[in-house]
Short mmCIF file of C-alpha atoms in Angstrom, two decimals:
data_model
loop_
_atom_site.label_atom_id
_atom_site.label_comp_id
_atom_site.label_asym_id
_atom_site.label_seq_id
_atom_site.Cartn_x
_atom_site.Cartn_y
_atom_site.Cartn_z
CA MET A 174 -27.40 16.30 -59.86
CA VAL A 175 -27.70 19.12 -56.83
CA GLN A 176 -24.39 20.32 -55.62
CA ALA A 177 -23.56 23.12 -53.46
CA PHE A 178 -21.14 26.12 -54.03
CA ARG A 179 -19.92 28.16 -50.75
CA PHE A 180 -18.47 31.57 -50.68
CA ALA A 181 -17.10 33.84 -48.05
CA LEU A 182 -18.49 37.43 -48.02
CA ASP A 183 -17.18 40.95 -47.25
CA PRO A 184 -20.28 42.90 -46.43
CA GLY A 185 -20.40 46.44 -45.93
CA VAL A 186 -21.90 48.11 -42.99
CA GLU A 187 -25.24 48.33 -44.61
CA ALA A 188 -25.23 45.03 -46.05
CA GLU A 189 -24.30 43.47 -42.99
CA ARG A 190 -27.21 45.33 -41.11
CA ARG A 191 -29.72 43.71 -43.63
CA LEU A 192 -27.88 40.55 -43.13
CA ARG A 193 -28.59 40.26 -39.41
CA SER A 194 -31.89 41.80 -40.01
CA HIS A 195 -33.17 38.96 -42.14
CA CYS A 196 -31.23 36.38 -39.86
CA GLY A 197 -33.37 37.97 -36.99
CA ALA A 198 -36.65 37.88 -38.71
CA ALA A 199 -36.38 34.23 -39.24
CA ARG A 200 -35.51 33.63 -35.75
CA ALA A 201 -38.52 35.60 -34.85
CA ALA A 202 -40.87 33.63 -37.09
CA PHE A 203 -39.50 30.20 -35.81
CA ASN A 204 -40.17 31.42 -32.27
CA TRP A 205 -44.10 32.74 -33.25
CA ALA A 206 -44.30 29.31 -34.91
CA VAL A 207 -43.32 27.43 -31.92
CA CYS A 208 -45.43 29.16 -29.40
CA TRP A 209 -48.45 29.40 -31.67
CA VAL A 210 -48.62 25.39 -31.93
CA GLU A 211 -47.80 24.61 -28.37
CA ALA A 212 -50.39 27.19 -27.01
CA SER A 213 -53.28 24.97 -28.27
CA TRP A 214 -51.38 21.81 -26.66
CA TRP A 215 -51.38 23.65 -23.40
CA GLN A 216 -55.07 24.83 -23.54
CA ARG A 217 -56.30 21.34 -24.33
CA LYS A 218 -54.52 20.05 -21.12
CA ALA A 219 -55.85 22.71 -18.98
CA GLU A 220 -59.31 22.00 -20.27
CA ALA A 221 -59.04 18.56 -19.75
CA SER A 222 -58.12 18.79 -16.06
CA TYR A 223 -61.42 20.56 -15.75
CA GLY A 224 -63.16 17.36 -16.93
CA ILE A 225 -64.23 18.66 -20.50
CA ALA A 226 -64.86 15.91 -23.07
CA GLU A 227 -62.32 15.11 -25.64
CA GLU A 228 -64.71 16.13 -28.32
CA ASP A 229 -65.12 19.63 -26.92
CA LEU A 230 -61.67 20.62 -26.35
CA THR A 231 -59.75 23.26 -28.41
CA PRO A 232 -58.92 21.98 -31.71
CA TRP A 233 -55.30 21.04 -32.38
CA ARG A 234 -53.41 23.39 -34.40
CA PRO A 235 -51.51 22.15 -37.48
CA TRP A 236 -47.81 22.88 -37.89
CA SER A 237 -47.30 22.28 -41.66
CA LEU A 238 -45.55 24.85 -43.42
CA PRO A 239 -48.54 26.12 -45.68
CA ALA A 240 -51.01 26.24 -42.57
CA LEU A 241 -47.89 28.25 -40.63
CA ARG A 242 -47.39 30.63 -43.57
CA LYS A 243 -51.06 31.28 -43.88
CA VAL A 244 -51.73 32.12 -40.30
CA PHE A 245 -48.72 34.34 -39.90
CA ASN A 246 -49.38 36.17 -42.99
CA GLU A 247 -52.61 37.27 -41.26
CA VAL A 248 -51.16 37.76 -37.86
CA LYS A 249 -48.11 39.87 -38.93
CA LYS A 250 -50.02 43.00 -39.94
CA THR A 251 -51.77 43.32 -36.45
CA ASP A 252 -49.43 41.77 -34.16
CA PRO A 253 -47.19 44.36 -32.38
CA ARG A 254 -44.06 42.06 -32.56
CA PHE A 255 -44.24 42.34 -36.11
CA ALA A 256 -46.45 44.92 -37.28
CA ASP A 257 -43.81 48.10 -37.29
CA TRP A 258 -40.91 46.00 -38.95
CA TRP A 259 -41.97 43.14 -40.94
CA ARG A 260 -41.90 44.99 -44.41
CA GLU A 261 -38.19 45.46 -44.06
CA ASN A 262 -37.19 42.22 -44.95
CA SER A 263 -37.77 39.71 -47.88
CA LYS A 264 -40.71 37.10 -47.20
CA GLU A 265 -37.95 34.47 -47.50
CA ALA A 266 -36.45 35.35 -44.09
CA TYR A 267 -40.04 34.44 -42.50
CA SER A 268 -40.54 31.34 -44.59
CA THR A 269 -37.24 30.19 -43.36
CA GLY A 270 -38.00 30.30 -39.90
CA LEU A 271 -41.49 28.77 -40.35
CA ALA A 272 -40.00 25.82 -42.38
CA ASN A 273 -37.65 25.22 -39.64
CA ALA A 274 -40.25 25.00 -37.11
CA ALA A 275 -42.25 22.68 -39.24
CA ALA A 276 -39.10 20.40 -39.61
CA ALA A 277 -38.56 20.71 -35.83
CA PHE A 278 -42.03 19.48 -35.09
CA ASP A 279 -42.15 16.63 -37.98
CA ASN A 280 -38.73 15.37 -36.28
CA TYR A 281 -40.33 15.38 -32.84
CA ALA A 282 -43.13 13.26 -33.96
CA LYS A 283 -41.06 10.83 -35.99
CA ALA A 284 -38.67 10.32 -32.90
CA ARG A 285 -41.78 9.82 -30.63
CA ARG A 286 -43.16 7.04 -33.19
CA GLY A 287 -39.73 5.52 -33.53
CA GLU A 288 -39.11 6.61 -37.14
CA ARG A 289 -36.40 8.48 -36.83
CA LYS A 290 -32.92 7.44 -35.87
CA GLY A 291 -30.90 8.70 -33.24
CA ARG A 292 -31.74 9.96 -29.74
CA THR A 293 -35.30 10.86 -28.71
CA LEU A 294 -35.99 14.57 -29.50
CA GLY A 295 -37.71 16.82 -27.21
CA LEU A 296 -40.25 19.66 -28.10
CA PRO A 297 -38.92 22.28 -30.20
CA ARG A 298 -37.76 25.57 -28.06
CA CYS A 299 -37.65 29.04 -29.00
CA LYS A 300 -34.00 30.53 -30.10
CA SER A 301 -32.39 32.83 -27.74
CA LYS A 302 -31.34 36.13 -29.54
CA HIS A 303 -27.69 35.80 -27.97
CA MET A 304 -27.28 32.08 -28.76
CA ALA A 305 -28.95 31.16 -32.00
CA ARG A 306 -26.79 31.02 -35.11
CA LEU A 307 -27.64 33.72 -37.90
CA SER A 308 -28.85 31.85 -40.74
CA CYS A 309 -31.50 32.59 -43.54
CA ARG A 310 -32.34 30.94 -46.88
CA PHE A 311 -33.62 32.38 -50.10
CA THR A 312 -35.31 30.25 -52.83
CA THR A 313 -37.15 33.28 -55.01
CA GLY A 314 -36.22 36.73 -56.07
CA ALA A 315 -33.06 38.10 -57.27
CA ILE A 316 -30.73 35.33 -56.68
CA ARG A 317 -27.49 35.52 -58.78
CA VAL A 318 -23.68 35.52 -59.21
CA GLU A 319 -22.55 38.66 -60.75
CA PRO A 320 -20.36 38.22 -64.10
CA ASP A 321 -17.48 40.15 -62.46
CA ARG A 322 -17.05 37.08 -60.34
CA ARG A 323 -16.39 39.04 -57.13
CA HIS A 324 -20.08 39.84 -56.15
CA VAL A 325 -23.47 38.16 -55.45
CA THR A 326 -26.78 39.54 -55.40
CA LEU A 327 -29.22 38.52 -52.73
CA PRO A 328 -33.21 39.23 -52.55
CA ARG A 329 -33.82 42.79 -50.49
CA ILE A 330 -30.01 42.65 -49.50
CA GLY A 331 -28.55 43.83 -52.90
CA THR A 332 -25.25 43.19 -54.07
CA VAL A 333 -22.49 41.96 -51.69
CA ARG A 334 -18.73 41.62 -52.39
CA THR A 335 -17.51 38.12 -51.96
CA HIS A 336 -13.80 37.52 -50.14
CA GLU A 337 -12.95 35.04 -53.15
CA SER A 338 -13.64 34.67 -56.68
CA THR A 339 -16.84 32.98 -57.85
CA ARG A 340 -15.34 31.61 -60.92
CA LYS A 341 -15.77 27.93 -60.71
CA LEU A 342 -19.64 28.66 -60.28
CA GLU A 343 -20.04 31.52 -62.47
CA ARG A 344 -18.47 29.85 -65.67
CA ARG A 345 -20.79 26.91 -65.20
CA ILE A 346 -23.75 29.28 -65.02
CA ALA A 347 -22.67 31.28 -68.29
CA ASN A 348 -22.26 28.17 -70.31
CA GLY A 349 -25.68 26.98 -69.18
CA SER A 350 -24.50 23.76 -67.00
CA ALA A 351 -25.90 25.06 -64.02
CA ARG A 352 -29.03 26.69 -62.44
CA VAL A 353 -29.18 28.23 -59.00
CA LEU A 354 -32.21 26.63 -56.87
CA SER A 355 -31.31 28.44 -53.65
CA ALA A 356 -29.19 30.51 -51.39
CA THR A 357 -28.39 30.45 -47.90
CA VAL A 358 -26.44 33.08 -45.85
CA ARG A 359 -24.94 32.19 -42.53
CA HIS A 360 -22.58 33.67 -39.91
CA GLU A 361 -19.82 31.42 -38.85
CA ARG A 362 -16.87 32.27 -36.60
CA GLY A 363 -17.12 35.98 -37.35
CA ARG A 364 -17.52 35.84 -41.12
CA TRP A 365 -20.59 35.67 -43.32
CA PHE A 366 -21.09 32.84 -45.94
CA VAL A 367 -23.26 32.22 -48.87
CA CYS A 368 -23.95 28.91 -49.92
CA PHE A 369 -25.47 28.33 -53.09
CA GLN A 370 -27.74 25.12 -53.80
CA VAL A 371 -27.31 24.66 -57.66
CA GLU A 372 -28.57 21.91 -60.07
CA ILE A 373 -25.37 21.07 -61.98
CA GLN A 374 -24.61 18.80 -65.14
CA ARG A 375 -21.27 16.94 -64.10
CA ALA A 376 -19.79 14.65 -66.64
CA GLN A 377 -18.72 11.37 -64.93
CA ARG A 378 -15.20 10.50 -64.83
CA ALA A 379 -13.77 7.13 -64.97
CA PRO A 380 -11.69 6.14 -62.14
CA THR A 381 -7.99 5.13 -62.69
CA ARG A 382 -8.65 1.59 -61.46
CA PRO A 383 -12.26 0.80 -62.25
CA ASP A 384 -12.04 -3.04 -61.35
CA VAL A 385 -10.10 -2.42 -58.10
CA THR A 386 -11.85 -2.52 -54.71
CA VAL A 387 -10.37 -0.58 -51.59
CA GLY A 388 -11.09 -1.47 -47.87
CA VAL A 389 -10.73 1.92 -45.96
CA ASP A 390 -9.90 1.50 -42.01
CA LEU A 391 -9.96 4.61 -40.06
CA GLY A 392 -8.04 5.14 -37.25
CA VAL A 393 -6.15 7.71 -34.71
CA LYS A 394 -2.71 6.88 -35.18
CA CYS A 395 -3.28 6.77 -38.96
CA LEU A 396 -6.18 8.51 -40.35
CA ALA A 397 -6.73 5.89 -43.05
CA VAL A 398 -5.00 2.27 -43.83
CA LEU A 399 -6.00 1.60 -47.67
CA ALA A 400 -5.90 -2.03 -48.70
CA ASP A 401 -7.04 -2.69 -51.99
CA SER A 402 -7.85 -6.11 -53.82
CA CYS A 403 -4.61 -6.21 -55.62
CA GLY A 404 -2.64 -6.44 -52.30
CA GLU A 405 -1.13 -2.94 -52.08
CA VAL A 406 -1.60 -1.22 -48.56
CA ARG A 407 -1.27 2.38 -48.35
CA ARG A 408 -1.38 4.50 -44.92
CA VAL A 409 -2.26 7.84 -44.69
CA PRO A 410 -0.81 9.58 -41.45
CA ASN A 411 -3.27 11.66 -39.15
CA PRO A 412 -2.27 15.34 -39.43
CA CYS A 413 -3.61 16.01 -36.00
CA HIS A 414 -4.57 19.56 -36.92
CA TYR A 415 -6.23 20.31 -33.50
CA GLU A 416 -3.61 18.64 -31.34
CA GLN A 417 -0.87 20.94 -33.02
CA GLU A 418 -2.69 23.93 -31.70
CA VAL A 419 -4.11 22.66 -28.62
CA GLN A 420 -1.16 24.52 -26.48
CA VAL A 421 -2.38 27.70 -28.42
CA LEU A 422 -6.04 27.45 -27.72
CA LYS A 423 -5.46 26.55 -24.10
CA ARG A 424 -3.35 29.79 -23.79
CA LEU A 425 -6.19 31.98 -25.89
CA SER A 426 -8.55 30.50 -23.59
CA ARG A 427 -7.00 31.73 -20.43
CA ARG A 428 -6.83 35.07 -21.88
CA VAL A 429 -10.38 35.28 -22.56
CA SER A 430 -11.53 34.17 -19.02
CA ARG A 431 -9.41 36.80 -17.60
CA ARG A 432 -10.97 39.47 -19.39
CA GLN A 433 -14.38 41.16 -18.38
CA GLY A 434 -17.04 39.12 -20.71
CA PRO A 435 -20.54 39.82 -20.86
CA ASP A 436 -23.14 38.96 -18.08
CA ARG A 437 -26.79 38.72 -19.20
CA ARG A 438 -27.71 38.42 -15.55
CA THR A 439 -26.44 41.67 -14.73
CA GLY A 440 -26.68 43.58 -18.01
CA ARG A 441 -22.68 43.78 -17.99
CA LYS A 442 -21.05 44.45 -21.39
CA PRO A 443 -17.82 42.92 -22.66
CA SER A 444 -14.58 44.77 -22.41
CA ASN A 445 -12.71 45.74 -25.51
CA GLY A 446 -9.86 43.20 -24.25
CA TRP A 447 -12.45 40.35 -24.16
CA LEU A 448 -13.71 41.25 -27.53
CA GLU A 449 -10.11 41.05 -28.91
CA ALA A 450 -9.22 38.02 -27.35
CA SER A 451 -12.28 36.22 -28.40
CA LYS A 452 -11.87 37.15 -31.97
CA GLU A 453 -8.26 35.80 -31.79
CA LEU A 454 -9.34 32.58 -30.06
CA GLY A 455 -12.22 32.21 -32.77
CA ARG A 456 -9.64 32.76 -35.51
CA VAL A 457 -7.42 29.72 -34.43
CA HIS A 458 -10.65 27.64 -34.24
CA HIS A 459 -11.28 28.87 -37.86
CA ARG A 460 -7.89 27.94 -39.12
CA VAL A 461 -8.23 24.33 -37.39
CA ALA A 462 -11.61 23.80 -38.95
CA ASN A 463 -10.42 24.77 -42.27
CA LEU A 464 -7.28 22.82 -42.28
CA ARG A 465 -9.24 19.74 -41.34
CA MET A 466 -11.53 19.82 -43.77
CA ASP A 467 -9.04 20.52 -46.53
CA ALA A 468 -7.34 17.52 -45.64
CA LEU A 469 -10.38 15.25 -45.34
CA HIS A 470 -11.58 16.75 -48.75
CA LYS A 471 -8.19 15.71 -50.41
CA LEU A 472 -8.20 12.20 -48.97
CA THR A 473 -11.88 11.39 -50.12
CA SER A 474 -11.22 12.90 -53.27
CA THR A 475 -8.10 10.83 -53.94
CA ILE A 476 -10.04 7.61 -52.98
CA THR A 477 -13.00 8.20 -55.14
CA ALA A 478 -11.09 9.04 -57.98
CA GLU A 479 -8.93 6.13 -58.10
CA TYR A 480 -10.92 3.10 -57.20
CA GLY A 481 -14.10 1.63 -58.53
CA THR A 482 -15.46 0.21 -55.46
CA VAL A 483 -15.10 1.69 -51.67
CA VAL A 484 -15.71 -0.33 -48.80
CA VAL A 485 -16.34 1.49 -45.38
CA GLU A 486 -17.44 0.75 -41.89
CA ASP A 487 -20.64 1.95 -40.11
CA LEU A 488 -18.70 3.24 -37.16
CA ASN A 489 -20.70 4.14 -34.06
CA VAL A 490 -19.10 7.66 -33.85
CA ALA A 491 -21.42 8.95 -31.39
CA GLY A 492 -20.72 5.93 -28.96
CA MET A 493 -16.57 6.40 -29.39
CA LEU A 494 -17.11 10.19 -28.57
CA ARG A 495 -18.28 9.07 -25.09
CA ASN A 496 -14.65 7.48 -24.29
CA ARG A 497 -13.00 10.59 -22.67
CA ARG A 498 -9.64 9.29 -23.11
CA LEU A 499 -10.21 9.36 -27.20
CA ALA A 500 -12.74 11.63 -27.83
CA ARG A 501 -10.52 14.44 -28.59
CA ARG A 502 -8.62 12.80 -31.08
CA ILE A 503 -11.78 11.18 -32.85
CA ALA A 504 -13.54 14.57 -33.05
CA ASP A 505 -10.40 15.68 -34.63
CA ALA A 506 -10.01 12.71 -37.30
CA GLY A 507 -13.65 13.26 -38.47
CA PHE A 508 -14.51 9.75 -39.04
CA GLY A 509 -18.31 10.40 -39.66
CA GLU A 510 -17.35 13.59 -42.22
CA ILE A 511 -14.82 10.99 -43.94
CA ARG A 512 -17.88 8.54 -44.55
CA ARG A 513 -20.18 11.33 -45.60
CA GLN A 514 -17.83 12.82 -48.29
CA ILE A 515 -16.93 9.26 -49.65
CA THR A 516 -20.62 8.51 -50.07
CA TYR A 517 -21.63 11.59 -51.96
CA LYS A 518 -18.47 11.54 -54.06
CA THR A 519 -18.98 8.17 -55.37
CA GLY A 520 -22.48 8.80 -56.41
CA TRP A 521 -20.96 11.90 -58.17
CA ASN A 522 -18.68 10.00 -60.28
CA GLY A 523 -20.51 6.73 -60.69
CA ARG A 524 -18.67 4.47 -58.34
CA THR A 525 -19.96 2.07 -55.78
CA VAL A 526 -19.71 2.54 -52.13
CA VAL A 527 -20.23 -0.54 -49.82
CA VAL A 528 -20.93 0.12 -46.20
CA ALA A 529 -19.77 -2.94 -44.00
CA ASP A 530 -22.13 -3.77 -40.83
CA ARG A 531 -21.23 -2.37 -37.75
CA TRP A 532 -20.84 -5.81 -36.28
CA PHE A 533 -18.61 -7.02 -39.18
CA PRO A 534 -15.18 -8.31 -37.37
CA SER A 535 -12.96 -6.52 -39.46
CA SER A 536 -10.21 -6.25 -36.82
CA LYS A 537 -10.89 -9.90 -34.97
CA ALA A 538 -11.26 -11.84 -38.24
CA CYS A 539 -7.94 -13.32 -39.80
CA SER A 540 -7.57 -11.81 -43.35
CA GLY A 541 -5.55 -15.10 -44.50
CA CYS A 542 -7.95 -18.05 -43.03
CA GLY A 543 -11.08 -16.07 -41.74
CA ALA A 544 -10.65 -17.62 -38.24
CA VAL A 545 -12.47 -14.77 -35.73
CA LYS A 546 -11.02 -13.99 -32.34
CA ALA A 547 -13.75 -13.78 -29.42
CA LYS A 548 -12.02 -10.71 -27.97
CA LEU A 549 -9.31 -8.34 -29.57
CA PRO A 550 -8.63 -5.52 -26.78
CA LEU A 551 -7.90 -1.94 -28.10
CA HIS A 552 -4.46 -1.77 -27.05
CA VAL A 553 -3.24 -5.07 -29.16
CA ARG A 554 -2.07 -3.45 -32.31
CA THR A 555 -0.42 -6.55 -33.92
CA PHE A 556 -2.95 -9.29 -34.86
CA HIS A 557 -1.97 -13.00 -34.35
CA CYS A 558 -3.98 -15.74 -35.81
CA ASP A 559 -4.45 -18.65 -33.24
CA ALA A 560 -5.44 -20.88 -36.38
CA CYS A 561 -2.91 -20.39 -39.02
CA GLY A 562 -0.21 -18.38 -37.21
CA LEU A 563 -0.63 -15.15 -39.33
CA VAL A 564 0.98 -11.98 -37.87
CA ILE A 565 -0.24 -9.00 -39.30
CA ASP A 566 -0.62 -5.27 -38.07
CA ARG A 567 -4.31 -4.73 -36.72
CA ASP A 568 -5.24 -1.81 -39.20
CA GLU A 569 -3.71 -3.50 -42.53
CA ASN A 570 -5.79 -6.36 -41.21
CA ALA A 571 -8.80 -4.70 -40.88
CA ALA A 572 -8.65 -2.89 -44.29
CA ARG A 573 -8.02 -6.45 -46.02
CA ASN A 574 -10.93 -7.90 -44.49
CA LEU A 575 -13.01 -4.63 -45.86
CA ALA A 576 -11.72 -5.07 -49.18
CA ALA A 577 -12.66 -8.63 -49.29
CA HIS A 578 -15.97 -8.01 -47.72
CA ALA A 579 -17.27 -6.20 -51.18
CA VAL A 580 -16.73 -9.71 -52.82
CA THR A 581 -17.57 -12.20 -50.27
CA ARG A 582 -20.86 -10.44 -49.56
CA ILE A 583 -22.37 -11.18 -53.19
CA THR A 584 -20.22 -14.43 -53.96
CA GLY A 585 -19.51 -15.90 -50.58
CA THR A 586 -15.97 -17.54 -50.25
CA GLY A 587 -15.94 -18.99 -46.92
CA VAL A 588 -13.22 -16.73 -45.89
CA ALA A 589 -12.87 -13.50 -43.79
CA GLY A 590 -15.79 -11.24 -44.20
CA ASP A 591 -18.26 -14.07 -45.41
CA GLN A 592 -21.49 -13.97 -43.38
CA GLY A 593 -21.59 -17.24 -43.93
CA ALA A 594 -18.24 -18.42 -42.75
CA LYS A 595 -17.93 -20.19 -39.45
CA ALA A 596 -15.74 -18.91 -36.82
CA PRO A 597 -14.06 -21.37 -34.43
CA LYS A 598 -14.96 -19.12 -31.56
CA PRO A 599 -18.22 -17.76 -31.26
CA ARG A 600 -19.01 -13.88 -31.05
CA GLY A 601 -22.30 -14.03 -29.19
CA ALA A 602 -20.86 -11.88 -26.66
CA ASP A 603 -19.66 -9.40 -28.94
CA ARG A 604 -23.26 -8.25 -30.01
CA LYS A 605 -24.42 -7.58 -26.49
CA THR A 606 -24.95 -3.83 -25.90
CA ARG A 607 -25.90 -1.96 -22.94
CA THR A 608 -29.73 -2.09 -22.13
CA THR A 609 -31.05 1.31 -23.01
CA ARG A 610 -33.62 2.83 -21.26
CA PRO A 611 -37.17 2.62 -23.14
CA GLY A 612 -38.75 5.80 -24.48
CA ARG A 613 -41.51 7.45 -22.31
CA LYS A 614 -44.85 6.66 -23.32
CA ALA A 615 -47.55 9.00 -23.48
CA GLY A 616 -49.99 8.99 -20.41
CA PRO A 617 -53.17 10.45 -19.71
CA GLY A 618 -51.30 13.18 -18.04
CA ARG A 619 -49.74 14.94 -21.28
CA ALA A 620 -50.59 18.23 -22.70
CA GLY A 621 -53.79 18.16 -25.02
CA GLY A 622 -55.26 14.77 -23.63
CA ALA A 623 -55.99 12.74 -26.90
CA THR A 624 -53.58 12.37 -29.69
CA PRO A 625 -53.97 14.60 -32.77
CA PRO A 626 -55.95 12.50 -35.27
CA HIS A 627 -54.88 14.19 -38.40
CA GLN A 628 -51.83 14.52 -40.80
CA ARG A 629 -48.32 14.32 -39.35
CA GLN A 630 -49.33 15.39 -35.69
CA LYS A 631 -50.70 11.42 -35.00
CA GLU A 632 -49.41 9.98 -31.73
CA THR A 633 -47.46 13.32 -30.79
CA GLY A 634 -49.82 15.14 -28.00
CA ASP A 635 -47.09 14.33 -25.47
CA ARG A 636 -45.77 17.20 -23.83
CA HIS A 637 -43.59 18.41 -20.85
CA GLN A 638 -44.95 16.73 -17.69
CA ASP A 639 -44.30 17.85 -14.10
CA THR A 640 -41.67 16.27 -11.98
CA ALA A 641 -43.74 14.20 -10.00
CA ALA A 642 -45.47 12.68 -13.51
CA GLN A 643 -41.86 12.12 -14.83
CA LEU A 644 -40.53 10.27 -11.61
CA ALA A 645 -43.64 8.20 -11.86
CA LEU A 646 -43.03 7.08 -15.52
CA TRP A 647 -39.60 6.19 -14.92
#
């Protein structure tokens, strides 16, 4: 299996200069690829406005990674934007930017064809030197973890000291149970990190209770309520790391706003006071993020190590974050991260994860008789069953229903969680959602005229349109 190992770095002055140079090269290659591909689209649109026939328009430029790499290797030697300095960096830096551009165009094409989940993506845009995240990926060259467990070696960058010991990875490489596939360096919150993608041999560990199924109900007050098939219920309190530091963050944010910060419009440089205040604010944010990630890893590791089957909900976290009264606490809890970690950790250890449908009535169904309420407002924290008279905590009731869902979806028992069970009250109204605005159709006014006839560019020729055309479409 493939696993990632992430370590913080302590680069020297020269090593940090080379890291920034490689990340800047990746950004420059990305911007070149975006401009090079879109140039043909706008050229076709201009030619079509002059009445030129479709077959006589400028040919489409491909955006696949091999095509971009071939053209870039020819252009970089003569283009004044790269000719003077492209030799200073590894070829992997430019491949990183070109690969990101190819992936961006692919995602845009799939979104326009409806093959990609989530919101509709727009055209790839050039990355700003001041706003882009510094990142670079290495797949070939000298990539290794040194035997002293305090240094790593990267192509053209050299040996860099790590802030922490690399023992957990180096000992696996030494005994032959791990092989490094790639390395990615990234600058986050004022610190450099290196992440190794490693092909590793892991021995599957048997769970403590392999025959027990647990339902995990996530919440804000209690981070998770665990109810297993044996009837045991456990509550995991929400540590609320961000809420504990919110007053400190407000005070530091006011301090930053009162200092003289940078201004790109006037060319004003930030003052030393602003830089120090900004660093202090970043350290607090960094500490909160580390505490949250540590708590989530401990929770998910405990769940996957104990139970053989884990049932989670398919929550609409993006929609929940639109609630301005709960958005901060939901983001602080990390619902999406919990499900992601449970999913890949169950795969590591050979466990089973069951994802309940988004419309599964875990909170509205009675865990005793299976009766489903038509409505259950969020402020009602105690579940009262109108059919059997059961009175139970709302979160505990939901967790019990999730635990039963793993069995009922296979066997069918006619109680809570069974898709074939008939509820005394219809739930048709619960499935009604807000009507969403349909995606824009590619009209004749889009850039390039006809759709690209080859490879992944099919049905992706629609470009930015002028304001009048957009208003007409909407």
